[in-house]
Amino acid sequence: MESVRWKMVSVASGALAALAMRQLVAALWPGRHNPPLNPADRRIDWGEALAWSLASGVGAGIARLVSTRLAAGGWEKATGHPPPGIKPDRSPL
């Protein structure tokens, strides 16, 4: 049951962070037009469509990583042990 709760927490935090990052990337988009929110639109040239896909994908991936790690830290503080599937660190830094 604990692994299901952790999965729900990590997926929810990752999804929210990815959505927020996509909005941030859109707000900072340097293109001539508004960001191509649908890169499949044939009126958007290939270069801009590829740049948008790369920027939004990398941004969402980084946001998901950061949010999941923060969620894992919160989980550990709340429960006293790491989330399921993450072994406690026993090695010195």
Coordinates of N, CA, C and O in Angstrom, one line a residue:
M1 N 0.8 -1.2 0.0 CA 0.0 0.0 0.0 C 0.9 1.3 0.0 O 0.5 2.2 -0.6
E2 N 2.0 1.2 0.7 CA 2.9 2.4 0.8 C 3.4 2.7 -0.6 O 3.6 3.8 -0.9
S3 N 3.7 1.6 -1.4 CA 4.3 1.9 -2.7 C 3.3 2.6 -3.6 O 3.7 3.4 -4.5
V4 N 2.0 2.2 -3.5 CA 1.0 2.9 -4.2 C 0.9 4.4 -3.9 O 0.7 5.2 -4.7
R5 N 0.9 4.6 -2.6 CA 0.9 6.1 -2.1 C 2.1 6.8 -2.7 O 1.9 8.0 -3.1
W6 N 3.2 6.2 -2.6 CA 4.4 6.9 -3.1 C 4.3 7.2 -4.6 O 4.6 8.2 -5.1
K7 N 3.8 6.2 -5.3 CA 3.6 6.4 -6.8 C 2.7 7.5 -7.1 O 2.9 8.3 -8.0
M8 N 1.6 7.6 -6.3 CA 0.6 8.7 -6.5 C 1.3 10.1 -6.2 O 1.1 11.0 -7.0
V9 N 2.1 10.1 -5.1 CA 2.7 11.4 -4.8 C 3.7 11.8 -5.8 O 3.8 12.9 -6.3
S10 N 4.6 10.8 -6.3 CA 5.6 11.2 -7.2 C 5.0 11.5 -8.6 O 5.5 12.5 -9.3
V11 N 4.0 10.8 -9.0 CA 3.4 11.1 -10.3 C 2.7 12.5 -10.3 O 2.8 13.3 -11.2
A12 N 2.0 12.7 -9.2 CA 1.2 14.0 -9.1 C 2.2 15.2 -9.1 O 2.0 16.2 -9.7
S13 N 3.3 15.1 -8.3 CA 4.2 16.2 -8.2 C 5.0 16.4 -9.5 O 5.2 17.5 -9.9
G14 N 5.3 15.3 -10.1 CA 6.0 15.4 -11.4 C 5.1 16.0 -12.5 O 5.6 16.9 -13.3
A15 N 3.9 15.7 -12.5 CA 2.9 16.2 -13.5 C 2.7 17.7 -13.3 O 2.7 18.5 -14.3
L16 N 2.5 18.1 -12.1 CA 2.3 19.5 -11.8 C 3.5 20.3 -12.1 O 3.4 21.4 -12.7
A17 N 4.7 19.8 -11.8 CA 5.9 20.5 -12.1 C 6.1 20.6 -13.6 O 6.6 21.7 -14.1
A18 N 5.9 19.6 -14.3 CA 6.0 19.6 -15.8 C 5.1 20.6 -16.4 O 5.4 21.4 -17.3
L19 N 3.8 20.7 -15.9 CA 2.9 21.7 -16.4 C 3.3 23.1 -16.1 O 3.3 24.0 -17.0
A20 N 3.8 23.3 -14.9 CA 4.3 24.7 -14.5 C 5.5 25.0 -15.4 O 5.6 26.2 -15.8
M21 N 6.4 24.1 -15.6 CA 7.6 24.4 -16.4 C 7.2 24.7 -17.9 O 7.8 25.6 -18.5
R22 N 6.2 24.0 -18.4 CA 5.8 24.3 -19.8 C 5.2 25.7 -19.9 O 5.5 26.4 -20.8
Q23 N 4.5 26.1 -18.8 CA 4.0 27.5 -18.8 C 5.1 28.5 -18.8 O 5.1 29.6 -19.4
L24 N 6.2 28.2 -18.0 CA 7.3 29.1 -17.8 C 8.1 29.2 -19.2 O 8.4 30.3 -19.6
V25 N 8.3 28.0 -19.8 CA 9.0 28.0 -21.1 C 8.2 28.8 -22.1 O 8.7 29.6 -22.9
A26 N 6.9 28.7 -22.1 CA 6.0 29.4 -23.0 C 6.1 30.9 -22.8 O 6.2 31.7 -23.7
A27 N 6.2 31.3 -21.5 CA 6.3 32.8 -21.2 C 7.6 33.4 -21.6 O 7.7 34.5 -22.0
L28 N 8.7 32.5 -21.6 CA 10.0 33.0 -21.9 C 10.4 32.7 -23.4 O 11.5 33.0 -23.8
W29 N 9.5 32.2 -24.2 CA 9.8 31.8 -25.6 C 10.2 33.0 -26.4 O 9.6 34.0 -26.5
P30 N 11.4 32.9 -27.0 CA 12.0 34.0 -27.8 C 11.6 34.1 -29.2 O 12.1 34.9 -30.0
G31 N 10.7 33.2 -29.7 CA 10.4 33.1 -31.1 C 9.7 34.4 -31.6 O 9.3 35.2 -30.9
R32 N 9.6 34.4 -33.0 CA 8.9 35.6 -33.6 C 7.5 35.6 -33.2 O 6.9 36.7 -33.3
H33 N 6.9 34.5 -33.0 CA 5.5 34.4 -32.7 C 5.3 33.9 -31.3 O 6.3 33.6 -30.6
N34 N 4.1 33.7 -30.9 CA 3.8 33.0 -29.7 C 4.4 31.6 -29.8 O 4.6 31.1 -30.9
P35 N 4.6 31.0 -28.7 CA 5.2 29.6 -28.7 C 4.3 28.7 -29.5 O 3.1 28.8 -29.4
P36 N 4.9 27.8 -30.3 CA 4.0 26.9 -31.1 C 3.5 25.8 -30.2 O 4.0 24.7 -30.1
L37 N 2.4 26.0 -29.5 CA 1.9 25.1 -28.6 C 1.4 23.8 -29.3 O 1.3 22.7 -28.6
N38 N 1.2 23.8 -30.6 CA 1.0 22.6 -31.3 C 2.0 22.5 -32.4 O 1.8 23.0 -33.5
P39 N 3.2 21.9 -32.1 CA 4.3 21.9 -33.2 C 3.9 21.1 -34.4 O 4.6 21.2 -35.4
A40 N 2.8 20.4 -34.4 CA 2.3 19.6 -35.6 C 1.7 20.6 -36.6 O 1.5 20.2 -37.7
D41 N 1.4 21.8 -36.2 CA 0.7 22.8 -37.1 C 1.7 23.1 -38.2 O 2.8 23.5 -38.0
R42 N 1.2 22.8 -39.4 CA 2.1 23.0 -40.6 C 2.5 24.4 -40.9 O 3.4 24.6 -41.7
R43 N 1.9 25.4 -40.2 CA 2.2 26.8 -40.4 C 3.5 27.1 -39.6 O 4.1 28.2 -39.9
I44 N 3.9 26.3 -38.7 CA 5.1 26.5 -37.9 C 6.2 25.8 -38.7 O 6.1 24.7 -39.0
D45 N 7.3 26.6 -38.9 CA 8.5 26.0 -39.6 C 9.1 24.9 -38.7 O 9.0 24.9 -37.5
W46 N 9.8 24.0 -39.4 CA 10.4 22.9 -38.7 C 11.4 23.3 -37.6 O 11.4 22.7 -36.5
G47 N 12.2 24.3 -37.8 CA 13.2 24.7 -36.9 C 12.5 25.2 -35.6 O 13.0 24.8 -34.5
E48 N 11.5 26.0 -35.7 CA 10.8 26.5 -34.5 C 10.1 25.4 -33.8 O 10.1 25.3 -32.6
A49 N 9.5 24.5 -34.6 CA 8.8 23.3 -33.9 C 9.7 22.4 -33.2 O 9.4 22.0 -32.1
L50 N 10.9 22.2 -33.8 CA 11.9 21.3 -33.1 C 12.5 22.0 -31.9 O 12.6 21.4 -30.8
A51 N 12.7 23.3 -32.0 CA 13.2 24.1 -30.8 C 12.2 24.1 -29.7 O 12.6 23.9 -28.5
W52 N 11.0 24.3 -30.0 CA 9.9 24.3 -29.0 C 9.8 22.9 -28.3 O 9.7 22.8 -27.1
S53 N 9.8 21.9 -29.1 CA 9.7 20.5 -28.6 C 10.9 20.2 -27.6 O 10.8 19.6 -26.6
L54 N 12.1 20.6 -28.1 CA 13.3 20.4 -27.3 C 13.2 21.2 -26.0 O 13.5 20.7 -24.9
A55 N 12.9 22.5 -26.1 CA 12.9 23.3 -24.9 C 11.8 22.9 -23.9 O 12.1 22.8 -22.7
S56 N 10.6 22.6 -24.4 CA 9.5 22.2 -23.4 C 9.8 20.8 -22.9 O 9.5 20.5 -21.7
G57 N 10.4 19.9 -23.7 CA 10.7 18.5 -23.2 C 11.8 18.5 -22.1 O 11.6 17.9 -21.1
V58 N 12.8 19.2 -22.4 CA 13.9 19.3 -21.4 C 13.5 20.0 -20.2 O 13.7 19.6 -19.0
G59 N 12.7 21.1 -20.3 CA 12.2 21.8 -19.1 C 11.3 20.9 -18.3 O 11.4 20.9 -17.1
A60 N 10.4 20.2 -18.9 CA 9.5 19.3 -18.2 C 10.2 18.2 -17.5 O 9.9 17.8 -16.4
G61 N 11.2 17.6 -18.2 CA 12.0 16.6 -17.6 C 12.8 17.0 -16.4 O 12.8 16.4 -15.3
I62 N 13.4 18.2 -16.4 CA 14.1 18.8 -15.3 C 13.1 19.1 -14.2 O 13.4 18.8 -13.0
A63 N 12.0 19.7 -14.5 CA 11.0 20.0 -13.5 C 10.5 18.7 -12.8 O 10.4 18.7 -11.5
R64 N 10.3 17.7 -13.5 CA 9.8 16.4 -12.9 C 10.9 15.8 -12.0 O 10.6 15.3 -10.9
L65 N 12.2 15.9 -12.4 CA 13.3 15.4 -11.6 C 13.3 16.1 -10.3 O 13.4 15.5 -9.2
V66 N 13.3 17.4 -10.4 CA 13.4 18.3 -9.2 C 12.2 18.0 -8.2 O 12.4 17.8 -7.0
S67 N 11.0 18.0 -8.8 CA 9.9 17.8 -7.9 C 9.8 16.4 -7.3 O 9.4 16.3 -6.1
T68 N 10.3 15.4 -8.0 CA 10.3 14.1 -7.5 C 11.3 13.9 -6.3 O 11.0 13.3 -5.3
R69 N 12.4 14.6 -6.5 CA 13.4 14.5 -5.5 C 13.0 15.3 -4.2 O 13.2 14.9 -3.1
L70 N 12.3 16.4 -4.5 CA 11.8 17.2 -3.3 C 10.7 16.4 -2.6 O 10.6 16.4 -1.4
A71 N 9.8 15.7 -3.4 CA 8.8 14.9 -2.8 C 9.4 13.7 -2.0 O 8.9 13.4 -0.9
A72 N 10.5 13.1 -2.5 CA 11.2 12.1 -1.8 C 11.7 12.6 -0.4 O 11.6 11.9 0.6
G73 N 12.2 13.8 -0.5 CA 12.7 14.4 0.8 C 11.6 14.6 1.8 O 11.7 14.4 3.0
G74 N 10.5 15.1 1.3 CA 9.3 15.3 2.1 C 8.7 14.0 2.6 O 8.3 13.9 3.8
W75 N 8.7 13.0 1.8 CA 8.3 11.7 2.2 C 9.2 11.1 3.4 O 8.7 10.6 4.4
E76 N 10.5 11.3 3.2 CA 11.4 10.8 4.2 C 11.2 11.6 5.5 O 11.2 11.0 6.6
K77 N 11.0 12.9 5.5 CA 10.8 13.6 6.7 C 9.4 13.2 7.4 O 9.3 13.2 8.6
A78 N 8.4 13.0 6.5 CA 7.1 12.6 7.1 C 7.1 11.2 7.7 O 6.4 11.0 8.7
T79 N 7.8 10.3 7.0 CA 7.7 8.9 7.4 C 8.9 8.4 8.2 O 8.8 7.3 8.9
G80 N 10.0 9.1 8.1 CA 11.2 8.6 8.8 C 12.0 7.6 8.0 O 13.0 7.1 8.4
H81 N 11.6 7.3 6.8 CA 12.4 6.4 5.9 C 12.2 6.8 4.4 O 11.2 7.5 4.1
P82 N 13.1 6.4 3.6 CA 13.0 6.8 2.2 C 11.8 6.2 1.5 O 11.2 5.2 2.0
P83 N 11.3 6.7 0.4 CA 10.2 6.2 -0.3 C 10.5 4.7 -0.8 O 11.7 4.3 -0.9
P84 N 9.4 4.0 -1.1 CA 9.6 2.6 -1.6 C 10.5 2.6 -2.9 O 10.3 3.5 -3.7
G85 N 11.4 1.7 -2.9 CA 12.3 1.6 -4.1 C 13.5 2.4 -4.0 O 14.4 2.3 -4.9
I86 N 13.7 3.2 -3.0 CA 14.9 4.0 -2.8 C 15.6 3.5 -1.5 O 15.0 3.6 -0.4
K87 N 16.8 3.0 -1.7 CA 17.5 2.5 -0.6 C 18.2 3.6 0.2 O 18.6 4.6 -0.3
P88 N 18.2 3.5 1.5 CA 18.8 4.5 2.3 C 20.3 4.6 2.0 O 21.0 3.5 1.8
D89 N 20.9 5.8 2.0 CA 22.3 6.0 1.7 C 23.1 5.6 3.0 O 22.9 6.2 4.0
R90 N 23.9 4.7 2.8 CA 24.8 4.3 4.0 C 26.3 4.6 3.7 O 27.1 4.3 4.5
S91 N 26.5 5.1 2.5 CA 27.9 5.4 2.2 C 28.3 6.8 2.6 O 27.5 7.7 2.5
P92 N 29.5 7.0 3.0 CA 30.0 8.4 3.4 C 30.1 9.2 2.1 O 30.5 8.7 1.0
L93 N 29.9 10.5 2.2 CA 30.1 11.4 1.1 C 31.5 11.8 0.9 O 32.3 12.2 1.5

